[in-house]
CSV table of C-alpha atoms and ligand atoms in Angstrom, one decimal:
chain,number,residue,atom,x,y,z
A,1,UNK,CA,51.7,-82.6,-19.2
A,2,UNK,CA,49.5,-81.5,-16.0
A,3,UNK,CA,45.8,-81.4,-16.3
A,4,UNK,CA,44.1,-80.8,-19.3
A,5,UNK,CA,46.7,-77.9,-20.3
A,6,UNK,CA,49.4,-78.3,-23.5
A,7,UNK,CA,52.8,-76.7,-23.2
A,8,UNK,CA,53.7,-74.6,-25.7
A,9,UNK,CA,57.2,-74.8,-26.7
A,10,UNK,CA,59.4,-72.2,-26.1
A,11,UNK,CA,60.4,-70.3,-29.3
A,12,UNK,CA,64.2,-69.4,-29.5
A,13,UNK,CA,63.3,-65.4,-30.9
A,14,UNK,CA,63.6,-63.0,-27.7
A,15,UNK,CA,60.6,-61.0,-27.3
A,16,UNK,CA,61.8,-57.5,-27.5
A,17,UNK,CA,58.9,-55.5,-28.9
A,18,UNK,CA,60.8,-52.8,-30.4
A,19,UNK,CA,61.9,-51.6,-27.0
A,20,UNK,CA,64.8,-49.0,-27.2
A,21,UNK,CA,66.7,-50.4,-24.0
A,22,UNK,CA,67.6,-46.9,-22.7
A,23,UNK,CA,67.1,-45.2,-19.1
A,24,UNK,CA,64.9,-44.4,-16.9
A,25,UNK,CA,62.6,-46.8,-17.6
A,26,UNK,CA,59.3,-48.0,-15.7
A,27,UNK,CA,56.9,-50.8,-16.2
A,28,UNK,CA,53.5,-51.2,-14.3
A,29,UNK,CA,50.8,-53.3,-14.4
A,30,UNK,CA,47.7,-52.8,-16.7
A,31,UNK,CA,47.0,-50.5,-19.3
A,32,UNK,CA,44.8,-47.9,-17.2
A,33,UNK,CA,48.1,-47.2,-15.0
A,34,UNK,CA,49.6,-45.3,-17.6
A,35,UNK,CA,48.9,-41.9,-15.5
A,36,UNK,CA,50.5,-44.2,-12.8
A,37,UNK,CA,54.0,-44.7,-15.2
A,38,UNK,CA,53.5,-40.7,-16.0
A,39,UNK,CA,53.6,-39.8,-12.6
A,40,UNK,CA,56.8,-42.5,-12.1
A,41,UNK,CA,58.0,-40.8,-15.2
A,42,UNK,CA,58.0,-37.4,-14.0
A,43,UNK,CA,60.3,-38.1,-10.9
A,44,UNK,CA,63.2,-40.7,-13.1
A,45,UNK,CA,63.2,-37.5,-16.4
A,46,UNK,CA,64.2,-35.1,-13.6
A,47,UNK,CA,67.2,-37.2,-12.4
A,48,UNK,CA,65.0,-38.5,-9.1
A,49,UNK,CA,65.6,-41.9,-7.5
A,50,UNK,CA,63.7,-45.3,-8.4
A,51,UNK,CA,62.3,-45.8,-5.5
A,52,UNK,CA,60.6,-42.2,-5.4
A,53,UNK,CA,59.4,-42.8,-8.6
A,54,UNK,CA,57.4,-46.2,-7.9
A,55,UNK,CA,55.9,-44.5,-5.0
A,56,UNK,CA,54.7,-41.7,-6.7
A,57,UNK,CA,53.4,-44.2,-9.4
A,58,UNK,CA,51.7,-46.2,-7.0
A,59,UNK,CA,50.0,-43.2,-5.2
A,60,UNK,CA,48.0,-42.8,-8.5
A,61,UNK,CA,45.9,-45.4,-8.4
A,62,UNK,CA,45.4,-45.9,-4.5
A,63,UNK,CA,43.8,-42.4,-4.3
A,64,UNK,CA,41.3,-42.8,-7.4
A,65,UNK,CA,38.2,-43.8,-6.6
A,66,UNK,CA,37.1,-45.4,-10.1
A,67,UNK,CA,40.0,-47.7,-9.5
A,68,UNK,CA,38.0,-50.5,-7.5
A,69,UNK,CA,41.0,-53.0,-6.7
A,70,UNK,CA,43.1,-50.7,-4.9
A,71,UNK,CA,43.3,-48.1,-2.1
A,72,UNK,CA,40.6,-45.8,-2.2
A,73,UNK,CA,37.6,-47.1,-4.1
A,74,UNK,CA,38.7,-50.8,-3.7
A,75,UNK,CA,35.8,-53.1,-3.4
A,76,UNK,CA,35.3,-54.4,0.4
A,77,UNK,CA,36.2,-57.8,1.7
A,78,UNK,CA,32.6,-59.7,2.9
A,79,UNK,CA,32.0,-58.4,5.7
A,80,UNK,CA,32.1,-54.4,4.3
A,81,UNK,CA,35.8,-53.7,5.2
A,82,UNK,CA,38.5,-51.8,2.6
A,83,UNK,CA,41.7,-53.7,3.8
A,84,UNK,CA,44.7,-52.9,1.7
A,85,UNK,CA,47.8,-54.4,1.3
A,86,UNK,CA,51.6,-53.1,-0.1
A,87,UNK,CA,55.1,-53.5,-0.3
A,88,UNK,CA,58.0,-51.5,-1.3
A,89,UNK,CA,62.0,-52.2,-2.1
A,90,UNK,CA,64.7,-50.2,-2.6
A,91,UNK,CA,68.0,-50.4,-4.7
A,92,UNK,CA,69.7,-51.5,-1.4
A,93,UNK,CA,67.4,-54.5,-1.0
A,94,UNK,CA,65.6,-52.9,2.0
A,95,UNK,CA,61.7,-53.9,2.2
A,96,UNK,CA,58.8,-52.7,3.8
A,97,UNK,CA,55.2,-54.0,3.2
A,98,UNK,CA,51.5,-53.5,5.5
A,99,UNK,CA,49.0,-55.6,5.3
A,100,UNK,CA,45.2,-55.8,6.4
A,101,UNK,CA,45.3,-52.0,6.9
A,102,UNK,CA,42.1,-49.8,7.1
A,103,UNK,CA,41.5,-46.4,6.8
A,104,UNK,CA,44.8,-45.3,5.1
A,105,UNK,CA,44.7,-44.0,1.7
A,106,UNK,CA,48.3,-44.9,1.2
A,107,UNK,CA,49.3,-47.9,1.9
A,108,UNK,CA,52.3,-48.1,0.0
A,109,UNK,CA,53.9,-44.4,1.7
A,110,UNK,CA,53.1,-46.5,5.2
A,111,UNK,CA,55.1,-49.4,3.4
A,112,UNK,CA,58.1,-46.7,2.9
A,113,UNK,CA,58.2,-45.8,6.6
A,114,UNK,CA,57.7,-49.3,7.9
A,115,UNK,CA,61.5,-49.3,5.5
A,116,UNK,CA,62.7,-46.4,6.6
A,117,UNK,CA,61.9,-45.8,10.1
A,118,UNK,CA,61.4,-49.4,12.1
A,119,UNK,CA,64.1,-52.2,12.6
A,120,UNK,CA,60.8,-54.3,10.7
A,121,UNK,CA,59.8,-55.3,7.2
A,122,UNK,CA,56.1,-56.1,7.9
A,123,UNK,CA,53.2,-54.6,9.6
A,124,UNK,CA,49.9,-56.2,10.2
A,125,UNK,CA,46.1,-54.9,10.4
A,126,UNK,CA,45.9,-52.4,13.7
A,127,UNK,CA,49.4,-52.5,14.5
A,128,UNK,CA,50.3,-51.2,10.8
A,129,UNK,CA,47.2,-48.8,11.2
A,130,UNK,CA,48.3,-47.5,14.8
A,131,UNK,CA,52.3,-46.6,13.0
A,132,UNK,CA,50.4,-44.9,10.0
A,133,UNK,CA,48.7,-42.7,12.6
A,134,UNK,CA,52.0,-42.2,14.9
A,135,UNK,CA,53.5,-41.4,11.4
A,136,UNK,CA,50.8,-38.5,10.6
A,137,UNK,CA,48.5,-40.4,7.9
A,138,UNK,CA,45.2,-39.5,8.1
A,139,UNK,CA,42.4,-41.7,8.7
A,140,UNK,CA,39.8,-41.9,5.8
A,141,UNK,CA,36.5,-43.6,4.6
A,142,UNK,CA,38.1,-45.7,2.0
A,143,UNK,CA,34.7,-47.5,0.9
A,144,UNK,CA,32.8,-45.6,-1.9
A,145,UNK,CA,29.1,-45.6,-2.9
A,146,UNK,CA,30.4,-47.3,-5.3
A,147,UNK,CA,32.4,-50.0,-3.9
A,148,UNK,CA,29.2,-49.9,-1.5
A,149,UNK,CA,26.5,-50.8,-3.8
A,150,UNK,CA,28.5,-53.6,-5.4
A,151,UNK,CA,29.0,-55.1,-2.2
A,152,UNK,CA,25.3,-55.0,-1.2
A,153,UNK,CA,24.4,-57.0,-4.7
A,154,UNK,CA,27.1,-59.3,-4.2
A,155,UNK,CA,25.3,-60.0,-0.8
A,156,UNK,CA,22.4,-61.6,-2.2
A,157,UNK,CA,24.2,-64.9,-3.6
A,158,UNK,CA,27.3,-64.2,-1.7
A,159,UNK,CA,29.1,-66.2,-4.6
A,160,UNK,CA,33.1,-65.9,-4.1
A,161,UNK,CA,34.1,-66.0,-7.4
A,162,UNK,CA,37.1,-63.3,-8.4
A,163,UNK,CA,37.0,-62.3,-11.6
A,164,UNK,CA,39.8,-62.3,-14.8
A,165,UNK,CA,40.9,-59.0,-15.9
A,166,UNK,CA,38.6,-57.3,-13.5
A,167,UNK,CA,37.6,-54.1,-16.2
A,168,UNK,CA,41.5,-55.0,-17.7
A,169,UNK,CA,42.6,-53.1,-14.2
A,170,UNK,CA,43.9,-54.9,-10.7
A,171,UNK,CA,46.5,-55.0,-8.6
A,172,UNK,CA,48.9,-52.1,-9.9
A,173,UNK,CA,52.7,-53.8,-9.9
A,174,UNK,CA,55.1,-51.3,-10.7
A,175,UNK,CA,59.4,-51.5,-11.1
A,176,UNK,CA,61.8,-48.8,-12.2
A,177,UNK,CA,65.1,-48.3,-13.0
A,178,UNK,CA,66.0,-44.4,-13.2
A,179,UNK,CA,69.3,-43.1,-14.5
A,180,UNK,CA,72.1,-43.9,-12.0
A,181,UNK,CA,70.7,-47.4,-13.0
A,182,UNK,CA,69.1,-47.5,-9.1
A,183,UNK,CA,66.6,-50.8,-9.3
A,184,UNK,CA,63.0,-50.3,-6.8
A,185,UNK,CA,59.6,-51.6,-7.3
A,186,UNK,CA,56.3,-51.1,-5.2
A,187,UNK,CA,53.1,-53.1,-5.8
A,188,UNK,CA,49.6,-52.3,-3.6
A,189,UNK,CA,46.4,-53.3,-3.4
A,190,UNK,CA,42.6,-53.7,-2.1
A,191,UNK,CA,42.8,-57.3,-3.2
A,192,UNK,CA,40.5,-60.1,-4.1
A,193,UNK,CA,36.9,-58.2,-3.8
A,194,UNK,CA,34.3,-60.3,-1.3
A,195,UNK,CA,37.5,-62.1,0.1
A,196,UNK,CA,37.1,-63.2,3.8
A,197,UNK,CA,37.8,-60.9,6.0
A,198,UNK,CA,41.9,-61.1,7.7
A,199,UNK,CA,42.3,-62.3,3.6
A,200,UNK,CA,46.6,-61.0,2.9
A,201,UNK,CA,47.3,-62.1,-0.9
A,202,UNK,CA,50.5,-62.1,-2.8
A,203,UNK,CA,50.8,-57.4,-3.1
A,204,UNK,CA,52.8,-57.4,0.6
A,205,UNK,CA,54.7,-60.2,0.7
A,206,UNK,CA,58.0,-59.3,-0.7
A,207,UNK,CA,59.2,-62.1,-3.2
A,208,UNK,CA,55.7,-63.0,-4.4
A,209,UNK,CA,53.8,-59.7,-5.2
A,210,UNK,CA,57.1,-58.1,-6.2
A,211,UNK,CA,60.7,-58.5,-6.2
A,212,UNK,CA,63.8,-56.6,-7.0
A,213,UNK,CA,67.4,-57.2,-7.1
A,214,UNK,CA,69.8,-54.2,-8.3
A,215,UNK,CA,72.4,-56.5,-9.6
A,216,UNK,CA,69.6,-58.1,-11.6
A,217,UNK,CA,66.4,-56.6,-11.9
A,218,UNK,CA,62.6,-56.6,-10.4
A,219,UNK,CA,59.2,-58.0,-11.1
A,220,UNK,CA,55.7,-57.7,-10.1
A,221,UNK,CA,52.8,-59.5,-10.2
A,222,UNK,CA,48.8,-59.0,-11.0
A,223,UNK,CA,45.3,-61.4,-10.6
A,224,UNK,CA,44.7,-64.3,-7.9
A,225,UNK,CA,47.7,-63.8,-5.4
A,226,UNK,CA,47.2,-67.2,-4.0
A,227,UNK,CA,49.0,-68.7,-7.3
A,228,UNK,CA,51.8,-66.1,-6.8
A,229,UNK,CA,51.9,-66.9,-2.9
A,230,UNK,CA,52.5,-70.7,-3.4
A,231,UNK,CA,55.2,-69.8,-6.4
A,232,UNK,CA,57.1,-67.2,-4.9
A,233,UNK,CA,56.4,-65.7,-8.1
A,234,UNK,CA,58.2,-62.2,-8.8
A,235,UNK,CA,61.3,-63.8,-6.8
A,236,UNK,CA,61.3,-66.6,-9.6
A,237,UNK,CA,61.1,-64.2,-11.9
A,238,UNK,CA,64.0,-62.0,-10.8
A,239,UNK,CA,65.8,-65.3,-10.2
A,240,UNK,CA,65.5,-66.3,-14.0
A,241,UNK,CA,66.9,-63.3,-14.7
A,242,UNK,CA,69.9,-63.6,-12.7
A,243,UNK,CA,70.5,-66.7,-14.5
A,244,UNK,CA,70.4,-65.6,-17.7
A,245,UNK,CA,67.5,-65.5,-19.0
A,246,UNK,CA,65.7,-62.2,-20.8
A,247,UNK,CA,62.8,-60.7,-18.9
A,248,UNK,CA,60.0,-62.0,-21.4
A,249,UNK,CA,61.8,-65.6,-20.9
A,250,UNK,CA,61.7,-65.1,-17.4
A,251,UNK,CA,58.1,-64.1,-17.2
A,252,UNK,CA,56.9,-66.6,-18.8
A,253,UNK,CA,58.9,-69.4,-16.6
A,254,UNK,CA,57.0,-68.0,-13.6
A,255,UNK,CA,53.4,-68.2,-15.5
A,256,UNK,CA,54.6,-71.7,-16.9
A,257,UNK,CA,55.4,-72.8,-13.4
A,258,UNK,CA,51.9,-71.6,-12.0
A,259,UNK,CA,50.3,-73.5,-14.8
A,260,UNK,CA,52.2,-76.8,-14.5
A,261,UNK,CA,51.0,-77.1,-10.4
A,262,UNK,CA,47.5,-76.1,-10.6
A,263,UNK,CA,46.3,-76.3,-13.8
A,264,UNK,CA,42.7,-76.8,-12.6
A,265,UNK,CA,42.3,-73.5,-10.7
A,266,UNK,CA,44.2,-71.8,-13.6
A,267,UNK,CA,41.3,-72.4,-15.8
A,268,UNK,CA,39.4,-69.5,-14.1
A,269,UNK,CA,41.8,-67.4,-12.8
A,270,UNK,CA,44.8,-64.6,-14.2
A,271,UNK,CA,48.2,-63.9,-12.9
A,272,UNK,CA,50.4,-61.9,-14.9
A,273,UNK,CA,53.7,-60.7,-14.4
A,274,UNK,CA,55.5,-57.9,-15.6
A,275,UNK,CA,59.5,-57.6,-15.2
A,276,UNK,CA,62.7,-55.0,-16.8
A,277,UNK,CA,66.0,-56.3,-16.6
A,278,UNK,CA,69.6,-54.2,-15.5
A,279,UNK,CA,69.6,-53.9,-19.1
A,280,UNK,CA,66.8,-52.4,-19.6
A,281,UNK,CA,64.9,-54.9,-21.2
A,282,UNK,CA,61.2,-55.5,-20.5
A,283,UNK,CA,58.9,-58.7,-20.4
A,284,UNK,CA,55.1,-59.2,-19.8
A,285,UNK,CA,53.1,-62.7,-19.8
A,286,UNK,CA,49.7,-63.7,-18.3
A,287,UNK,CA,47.9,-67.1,-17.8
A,288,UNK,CA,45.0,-65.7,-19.6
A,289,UNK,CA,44.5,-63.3,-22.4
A,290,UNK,CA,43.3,-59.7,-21.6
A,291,UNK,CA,46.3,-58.4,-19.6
A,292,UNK,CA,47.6,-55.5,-20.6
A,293,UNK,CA,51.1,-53.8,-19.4
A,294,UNK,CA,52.8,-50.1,-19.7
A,295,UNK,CA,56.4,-49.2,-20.2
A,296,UNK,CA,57.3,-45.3,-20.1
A,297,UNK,CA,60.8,-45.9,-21.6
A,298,UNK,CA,62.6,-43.3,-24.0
A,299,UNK,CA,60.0,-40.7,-23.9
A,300,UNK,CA,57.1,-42.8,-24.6
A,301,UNK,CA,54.5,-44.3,-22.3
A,302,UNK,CA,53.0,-47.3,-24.2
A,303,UNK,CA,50.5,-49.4,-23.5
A,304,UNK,CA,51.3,-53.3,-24.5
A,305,UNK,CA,48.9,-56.5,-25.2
A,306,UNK,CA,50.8,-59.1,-23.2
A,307,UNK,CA,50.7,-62.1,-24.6
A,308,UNK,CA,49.8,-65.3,-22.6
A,309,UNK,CA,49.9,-69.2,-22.0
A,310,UNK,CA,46.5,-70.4,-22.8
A,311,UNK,CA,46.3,-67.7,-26.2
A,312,UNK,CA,49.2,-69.9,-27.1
A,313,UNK,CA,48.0,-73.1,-26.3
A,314,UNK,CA,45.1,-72.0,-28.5
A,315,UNK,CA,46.8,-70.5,-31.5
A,316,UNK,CA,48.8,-73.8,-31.6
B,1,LIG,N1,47.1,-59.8,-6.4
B,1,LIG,C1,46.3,-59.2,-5.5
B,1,LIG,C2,45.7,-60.2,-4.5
B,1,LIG,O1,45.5,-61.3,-4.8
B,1,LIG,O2,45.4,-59.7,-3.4
């Protein structure tokens, strides 16, 4: 046992919640995204690809405003800057990912091109901003009144403290599977609010903010993406799966892991992971309680309580 933390036992019942296991299907992060799945939705129900579909989902949130942990409207780093980081995969295993880019609504389209159009899989702060101009994105004032004011008040005690379940939205994490059974995922974000600035967490970094293999499956991941960087977390995940195990087993492996190594900071922070399987199986599974997930699958886009580790350390 690590810390002060029991391990719950794993029970032998698979967590299927009811789920219909037909196609498409797409899972995202947190229960607010479900315009996100709807949008995602929209492109898979017309016989589009995957990987069109998780873009389109991820444009939601990046150009809402209210939506203060990514794109547009994401709270500022310390120093007053909106720097916003992505990645993107396709059924072929291509990548692409920015990070620490400014002034772009979306990141995760610049993430696409960075796939599509360069010999690269990552690029960085100016020289991601500079292709996103070459490529015809526009630049824009990503920091809102909003987003403003918080930062001023956070100014007074200049306390870095990121917080659970940030108003039960963050980092939007979102895999789909549409109906030629083509596997992509996406994953963006303004990340930790107040971090210092040149901060890149887990949301870019292909393997830890998200992962897919279309032999196998993808995941994505949500809260402090310094646990997910040092895990490799979505990539575990995926992994799991390849080895077996269902997508609520193999979530809950990754959380398990992140637990077991630093229980301490685990105490005050969240990750949680989402995942769908080639079978079209779904999982979900937090450190803490309050994460929520949605899977559009079969016509319905529902909103799901994940469960998590230290609920079950409690209920035990
Ligand atoms: N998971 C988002 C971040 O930590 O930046």
């Amino acid at each position: 046992m690590a810390g002060s933390f029991k391990f719950w036992k794993e029970s032998a019942d698979i967590f299927d919640q009811g789920a219909k296991h037909s196609f498409p299907l797409v899972i995202a992060t947190w229960g607010p995204n479900v315009k996100a799945t709807a949008a995602a939705w929209k492109v898979l129900s017309e016989g589009g690809r995957a990987l069109d579909a998780v873009e389109a989902g991820a444009m939601v949130p990046e150009a809402d405003p209210r939506d203060t942990s990514v794109g547009y409207g994401g709270f500022p780093d310390r120093d007053g800057h909106v720097t916003l980081d992505a990645c993107i995969m396709d059924e072929f295993g291509m990548a692409g990912s920015v990070s620490y880019i400014e002034n772009i609504m979306h990141p995760i389209s610049v993430a696409r091109r960075v796939m599509e159009k360069t010999p690269h899989v990552m690029l960085s702060g100016k020289g991601a901003y500079d292709f996103a101009i070459s490529e015809g994105f526009k630049h824009e004032d990503l920091l809102t009144e909003t987003a403003k004011d918080a930062w001023e008040k956070w100014k007074i005690k200049s306390e870095y403290k990121p917080i659970i379940n940030v108003e039960r939205h963050d980092t939007i994490g979102i895999v789909a599977i549409d109906k030629q059974h083509r596997i992509a995922g996406a994953c963006t974000t303004s990340g930790a609010a107040y971090k210092i600035n040149g901060r890149v967490g887990d949301s870019p970094i292909i393997g830890a903010g998200m992962y897919v293999d279309n032999e196998v499956g993808g995941a994505a991941s949500t809260g402090l993406g310094e646990l997910v960087l040092r895990t490799l977390g979505s990539f575990l995940v995926v992994e799991e799966m390849r080895r077996g195990k269902h997508p609520q087993k193999a979530v809950e492996t990754a959380v398990k892991r992140i637990v077991q190594k630093f229980p301490e900071q685990c105490k005050t922070a969240q990750v949680g992971f989402v995942a769908i399987d080639k079978k079209g199986r779904h999982g979900g599974y937090a450190i803490h309680p309050g994460f929520n997930y949605v899977l559009y699958q079969d016509g319905e886009n529902k909103v799901y309580e994940s469960k998590s580790f230290l609920s079950k350390v409690k209920n035990q």
